[in-house]
Structure formats: C-alpha cells, structure tokens
Amino acid sequence: MEKFKHAALDDTVYVLTPQGRVVDLPVGATPIDFAYHVHTELGHRGRGAKVDGVMAPLNTVLRNGQHVEITAVAQGGPSRDWLNPQLGFIRSPSARSRGSSSICERENSFMQPNRRGSLNVTVAPDDMRNTTWSCAPKSDRW
C-alpha cells in the first residue's frame, strides 16, 4: 500500500493482477502494456480486458490501484493496429518491441523477402509521416 501513496510522485502507475499482485507500469500504460508485462504470450494473445471488473477497451489508460484482468484467445498473435501510436494500444517501449518482433516473425514465416533480404512494413502515420521498420528474415529460413 505504500507504493500507492507515493505513486503520484513518480512516473509509474501501480495496478493489480486478479491475484492481487502489484504491477508497476509507466504512466499512460494500457491493458496491452499490462499483459506484456505479466507474460509475453499473454500480451500476444490478449483480446479483451476487464478494469475493476468492467469490460474496457484495450487502449484504456490505466490508473493507480485498478484491478486489471486480460481475456486471451488460445492461439493468435498481436494485431498490427496495436503498433499504431495514434490508436494508443501500446505505450511502453518493451511492449512495443515484443509486439513488433512477434509480427515480424509471423510475417517472415510466410512472406518472401525483397531483393535486400528484408521486409518493409509500414506501421502507421506518426506526426504526418509514415513510420517504417524492417523485418529482417532469420538466416536459417532464407
């Protein structure tokens, strides 16, 4: 409980898992950030969230003391929409990195590389320009 009292003084939000474990996230974090913090696979397969027992959109900004529960599918991966900064699904750099690497891995498994051996993927407009990153294929696959 001491963490909650001092939470206003730093750049961290403290939320609770269904089991009551305290999870510290950056200010502005969403249920997707929470899911990736708990476990990478939960982040990949998360499709819904309950915040304080009520269904909430995955881009809901979490506040101190909230109870967060993630609804996950048995199979699947992250949505490309989650990487769009304008939609606000993922705010933390670690969750963004995990989601984008999963998307690259999934796309590399069935797409052919361009002449340079990489896949160019446009994520989303960011400040009126497109943000692009390259998904380099694994060397053992090509």
Short mmCIF file of C-alpha atoms in Angstrom, two decimals:
data_model
loop_
_atom_site.label_atom_id
_atom_site.label_comp_id
_atom_site.label_asym_id
_atom_site.label_seq_id
_atom_site.Cartn_x
_atom_site.Cartn_y
_atom_site.Cartn_z
CA MET A 1 0.00 0.00 0.00
CA GLU A 2 2.95 2.34 0.50
CA LYS A 3 3.56 2.21 -3.27
CA PHE A 4 0.10 3.67 -3.90
CA LYS A 5 0.72 6.60 -1.55
CA HIS A 6 3.90 7.64 -3.34
CA ALA A 7 2.69 6.88 -6.86
CA ALA A 8 1.75 10.50 -7.53
CA LEU A 9 5.38 11.47 -7.03
CA ASP A 10 6.90 9.42 -9.84
CA ASP A 11 6.30 8.31 -13.43
CA THR A 12 4.82 4.94 -12.51
CA VAL A 13 1.30 3.56 -12.33
CA TYR A 14 0.62 0.68 -9.95
CA VAL A 15 -2.15 -1.74 -10.91
CA LEU A 16 -3.21 -5.11 -9.53
CA THR A 17 -3.48 -8.55 -11.13
CA PRO A 18 -6.55 -10.70 -10.41
CA GLN A 19 -4.42 -12.48 -7.78
CA GLY A 20 -3.63 -9.16 -6.06
CA ARG A 21 -0.01 -8.84 -7.21
CA VAL A 22 1.13 -5.25 -7.74
CA VAL A 23 2.47 -4.46 -11.22
CA ASP A 24 4.31 -1.21 -11.90
CA LEU A 25 3.88 0.28 -15.38
CA PRO A 26 4.83 3.59 -16.98
CA VAL A 27 2.30 6.43 -16.77
CA GLY A 28 -0.15 6.16 -19.67
CA ALA A 29 0.07 2.34 -19.80
CA THR A 30 -2.81 0.34 -21.26
CA PRO A 31 -4.14 -3.20 -20.66
CA ILE A 32 -1.91 -4.42 -23.52
CA ASP A 33 1.16 -2.98 -21.76
CA PHE A 34 -0.04 -4.75 -18.60
CA ALA A 35 -0.46 -8.06 -20.45
CA TYR A 36 3.04 -7.89 -21.95
CA HIS A 37 4.47 -7.04 -18.53
CA VAL A 38 2.85 -10.10 -16.96
CA HIS A 39 3.87 -12.51 -19.76
CA THR A 40 4.80 -12.12 -23.42
CA GLU A 41 2.34 -14.79 -24.59
CA LEU A 42 -0.48 -13.13 -22.66
CA GLY A 43 0.35 -9.90 -24.48
CA HIS A 44 0.38 -11.62 -27.87
CA ARG A 45 -2.96 -13.35 -27.29
CA GLY A 46 -4.82 -10.66 -25.33
CA ARG A 47 -8.14 -9.70 -26.93
CA GLY A 48 -10.06 -8.02 -24.14
CA ALA A 49 -9.68 -6.51 -20.70
CA LYS A 50 -11.62 -6.02 -17.52
CA VAL A 51 -10.61 -2.99 -15.48
CA ASP A 52 -12.09 -3.00 -11.98
CA GLY A 53 -14.45 -5.79 -13.07
CA VAL A 54 -15.86 -3.93 -16.08
CA MET A 55 -15.02 -4.66 -19.73
CA ALA A 56 -12.78 -1.89 -21.10
CA PRO A 57 -11.20 -1.15 -24.48
CA LEU A 58 -7.60 -2.31 -24.88
CA ASN A 59 -6.44 1.29 -25.30
CA THR A 60 -7.82 2.40 -21.90
CA VAL A 61 -5.24 4.36 -19.90
CA LEU A 62 -4.74 2.63 -16.55
CA ARG A 63 -4.73 4.50 -13.22
CA ASN A 64 -3.25 3.68 -9.83
CA GLY A 65 -4.98 0.97 -7.83
CA GLN A 66 -7.06 -0.52 -10.64
CA HIS A 67 -7.55 -4.29 -10.92
CA VAL A 68 -6.78 -5.50 -14.45
CA GLU A 69 -7.74 -8.84 -15.97
CA ILE A 70 -6.86 -9.85 -19.55
CA THR A 71 -9.05 -12.07 -21.72
CA ALA A 72 -6.91 -14.11 -24.11
CA VAL A 73 -7.54 -16.40 -27.06
CA ALA A 74 -5.98 -19.87 -27.26
CA GLN A 75 -3.97 -19.06 -30.39
CA GLY A 76 -3.04 -15.93 -32.24
CA GLY A 77 -0.70 -13.01 -32.20
CA PRO A 78 -0.71 -9.27 -31.74
CA SER A 79 -2.69 -7.03 -34.05
CA ARG A 80 -0.81 -4.65 -36.33
CA ASP A 81 -3.19 -1.92 -35.11
CA TRP A 82 -1.57 -2.15 -31.68
CA LEU A 83 1.61 -0.64 -33.14
CA ASN A 84 -0.18 2.45 -34.43
CA PRO A 85 0.76 5.21 -31.95
CA GLN A 86 -2.32 7.25 -32.87
CA LEU A 87 -4.62 4.45 -31.67
CA GLY A 88 -2.84 4.25 -28.30
CA PHE A 89 -2.93 0.50 -27.71
CA ILE A 90 0.73 0.16 -26.66
CA ARG A 91 2.56 2.90 -24.78
CA SER A 92 5.59 1.17 -23.22
CA PRO A 93 8.73 0.59 -25.32
CA SER A 94 9.16 -3.00 -24.10
CA ALA A 95 5.60 -3.99 -25.08
CA ARG A 96 6.01 -2.29 -28.48
CA SER A 97 9.25 -4.21 -29.06
CA ARG A 98 7.70 -7.56 -28.14
CA GLY A 99 4.64 -6.95 -30.30
CA SER A 100 6.60 -5.81 -33.35
CA SER A 101 9.05 -8.72 -33.12
CA SER A 102 6.15 -11.16 -32.99
CA ILE A 103 4.54 -9.55 -36.02
CA CYS A 104 7.86 -9.67 -37.92
CA GLU A 105 8.35 -13.32 -37.01
CA ARG A 106 4.83 -14.20 -38.14
CA GLU A 107 5.19 -12.30 -41.42
CA ASN A 108 8.64 -13.73 -42.12
CA SER A 109 7.25 -17.24 -41.81
CA PHE A 110 5.06 -16.81 -44.90
CA MET A 111 6.35 -13.79 -46.85
CA GLN A 112 9.26 -13.63 -49.26
CA PRO A 113 12.00 -11.06 -48.70
CA ASN A 114 12.71 -8.23 -51.10
CA ARG A 115 15.99 -8.04 -53.03
CA ARG A 116 17.87 -6.80 -49.99
CA GLY A 117 16.63 -9.68 -47.87
CA SER A 118 14.28 -7.70 -45.67
CA LEU A 119 10.58 -6.96 -45.48
CA ASN A 120 9.50 -3.35 -45.28
CA VAL A 121 6.41 -2.91 -43.17
CA THR A 122 4.60 0.41 -42.78
CA VAL A 123 3.16 0.65 -39.29
CA ALA A 124 1.20 3.86 -39.00
CA PRO A 125 1.31 7.57 -39.70
CA ASP A 126 3.19 9.35 -36.94
CA ASP A 127 3.28 13.15 -36.98
CA MET A 128 2.06 13.26 -40.59
CA ARG A 129 4.66 10.79 -41.92
CA ASN A 130 4.85 7.01 -42.13
CA THR A 131 6.97 5.11 -39.66
CA THR A 132 8.64 2.13 -41.29
CA TRP A 133 10.71 -0.63 -39.82
CA SER A 134 12.35 -3.57 -41.49
CA CYS A 135 11.65 -7.16 -40.56
CA ALA A 136 14.88 -8.95 -41.39
CA PRO A 137 14.31 -12.66 -42.05
CA LYS A 138 16.05 -15.28 -39.97
CA SER A 139 19.12 -16.53 -41.80
CA ASP A 140 18.17 -20.20 -41.41
CA ARG A 141 14.86 -19.63 -43.24
CA TRP A 142 16.17 -17.98 -46.40
#
